[in-house]
Amino acid sequence: MGLTLVRHGGPEDRGTMDAYYGRDPDPHCFEGDTITSPKRTDLTTQELSEYYDGYNNCTDRKDWG
């Protein structure tokens, strides 16, 4: 049984971060790493699924103190 790595900047990563920071869902990803590559909003059905998996399964939230 192996460890599944989530690509930095990928749809699941971005969904997780949107949830973590308390943002509303905004399906997107980056072609490469976050911020250092072009942002994409034209996600495929698979990428949308990955985004919402990350968003809906994130159990940690930013503590804004």
C-alpha positions as protocol buffer text, in pm:
chain_id: "A"
residue {
  index: 1
  type: MET
  ca { x: 0 y: 0 z: 0 }
}
residue {
  index: 2
  type: GLY
  ca { x: 164 y: 324 z: -113 }
}
residue {
  index: 3
  type: LEU
  ca { x: 135 y: 687 z: -21 }
}
residue {
  index: 4
  type: THR
  ca { x: -68 y: 901 z: -261 }
}
residue {
  index: 5
  type: LEU
  ca { x: 103 y: 1230 z: -336 }
}
residue {
  index: 6
  type: VAL
  ca { x: -107 y: 1532 z: -424 }
}
residue {
  index: 7
  type: ARG
  ca { x: 59 y: 1757 z: -680 }
}
residue {
  index: 8
  type: HIS
  ca { x: 133 y: 2105 z: -549 }
}
residue {
  index: 9
  type: GLY
  ca { x: -89 y: 2335 z: -754 }
}
residue {
  index: 10
  type: GLY
  ca { x: -309 y: 2049 z: -875 }
}
residue {
  index: 11
  type: PRO
  ca { x: -688 y: 2048 z: -841 }
}
residue {
  index: 12
  type: GLU
  ca { x: -701 y: 1847 z: -517 }
}
residue {
  index: 13
  type: ASP
  ca { x: -431 y: 2064 z: -359 }
}
residue {
  index: 14
  type: ARG
  ca { x: -617 y: 2383 z: -453 }
}
residue {
  index: 15
  type: GLY
  ca { x: -949 y: 2248 z: -322 }
}
residue {
  index: 16
  type: THR
  ca { x: -787 y: 2154 z: 7 }
}
residue {
  index: 17
  type: MET
  ca { x: -631 y: 2499 z: 42 }
}
residue {
  index: 18
  type: ASP
  ca { x: -956 y: 2681 z: -38 }
}
residue {
  index: 19
  type: ALA
  ca { x: -1130 y: 2481 z: 237 }
}
residue {
  index: 20
  type: TYR
  ca { x: -837 y: 2523 z: 480 }
}
residue {
  index: 21
  type: TYR
  ca { x: -843 y: 2901 z: 446 }
}
residue {
  index: 22
  type: GLY
  ca { x: -1225 y: 2917 z: 471 }
}
residue {
  index: 23
  type: ARG
  ca { x: -1278 y: 3029 z: 113 }
}
residue {
  index: 24
  type: ASP
  ca { x: -1585 y: 2945 z: -93 }
}
residue {
  index: 25
  type: PRO
  ca { x: -1525 y: 2680 z: -360 }
}
residue {
  index: 26
  type: ASP
  ca { x: -1358 y: 2822 z: -671 }
}
residue {
  index: 27
  type: PRO
  ca { x: -1250 y: 2528 z: -888 }
}
residue {
  index: 28
  type: HIS
  ca { x: -908 y: 2595 z: -1035 }
}
residue {
  index: 29
  type: CYS
  ca { x: -558 y: 2456 z: -1056 }
}
residue {
  index: 30
  type: PHE
  ca { x: -219 y: 2560 z: -1185 }
}
residue {
  index: 31
  type: GLU
  ca { x: -38 y: 2408 z: -1482 }
}
residue {
  index: 32
  type: GLY
  ca { x: 266 y: 2356 z: -1260 }
}
residue {
  index: 33
  type: ASP
  ca { x: 341 y: 2475 z: -910 }
}
residue {
  index: 34
  type: THR
  ca { x: 105 y: 2718 z: -739 }
}
residue {
  index: 35
  type: ILE
  ca { x: 156 y: 3085 z: -830 }
}
residue {
  index: 36
  type: THR
  ca { x: 468 y: 3019 z: -1042 }
}
residue {
  index: 37
  type: SER
  ca { x: 270 y: 2882 z: -1337 }
}
residue {
  index: 38
  type: PRO
  ca { x: -48 y: 2981 z: -1521 }
}
residue {
  index: 39
  type: LYS
  ca { x: -379 y: 2935 z: -1336 }
}
residue {
  index: 40
  type: ARG
  ca { x: -647 y: 2725 z: -1506 }
}
residue {
  index: 41
  type: THR
  ca { x: -1022 y: 2741 z: -1449 }
}
residue {
  index: 42
  type: ASP
  ca { x: -1124 y: 2522 z: -1747 }
}
residue {
  index: 43
  type: LEU
  ca { x: -1110 y: 2200 z: -1546 }
}
residue {
  index: 44
  type: THR
  ca { x: -1201 y: 1861 z: -1690 }
}
residue {
  index: 45
  type: THR
  ca { x: -1465 y: 1647 z: -1521 }
}
residue {
  index: 46
  type: GLN
  ca { x: -1184 y: 1447 z: -1354 }
}
residue {
  index: 47
  type: GLU
  ca { x: -1011 y: 1764 z: -1232 }
}
residue {
  index: 48
  type: LEU
  ca { x: -1340 y: 1900 z: -1094 }
}
residue {
  index: 49
  type: SER
  ca { x: -1385 y: 1575 z: -905 }
}
residue {
  index: 50
  type: GLU
  ca { x: -1032 y: 1603 z: -765 }
}
residue {
  index: 51
  type: TYR
  ca { x: -1088 y: 1966 z: -663 }
}
residue {
  index: 52
  type: TYR
  ca { x: -1410 y: 1885 z: -476 }
}
residue {
  index: 53
  type: ASP
  ca { x: -1251 y: 1577 z: -316 }
}
residue {
  index: 54
  type: GLY
  ca { x: -986 y: 1807 z: -171 }
}
residue {
  index: 55
  type: TYR
  ca { x: -1240 y: 2071 z: -72 }
}
residue {
  index: 56
  type: ASN
  ca { x: -1493 y: 1836 z: 86 }
}
residue {
  index: 57
  type: ASN
  ca { x: -1242 y: 1611 z: 263 }
}
residue {
  index: 58
  type: CYS
  ca { x: -1028 y: 1879 z: 425 }
}
residue {
  index: 59
  type: THR
  ca { x: -1078 y: 1843 z: 802 }
}
residue {
  index: 60
  type: ASP
  ca { x: -823 y: 2103 z: 912 }
}
residue {
  index: 61
  type: ARG
  ca { x: -895 y: 2476 z: 917 }
}
residue {
  index: 62
  type: LYS
  ca { x: -668 y: 2778 z: 953 }
}
residue {
  index: 63
  type: ASP
  ca { x: -675 y: 2914 z: 1309 }
}
residue {
  index: 64
  type: TRP
  ca { x: -697 y: 3286 z: 1254 }
}
residue {
  index: 65
  type: GLY
  ca { x: -631 y: 3331 z: 1627 }
}
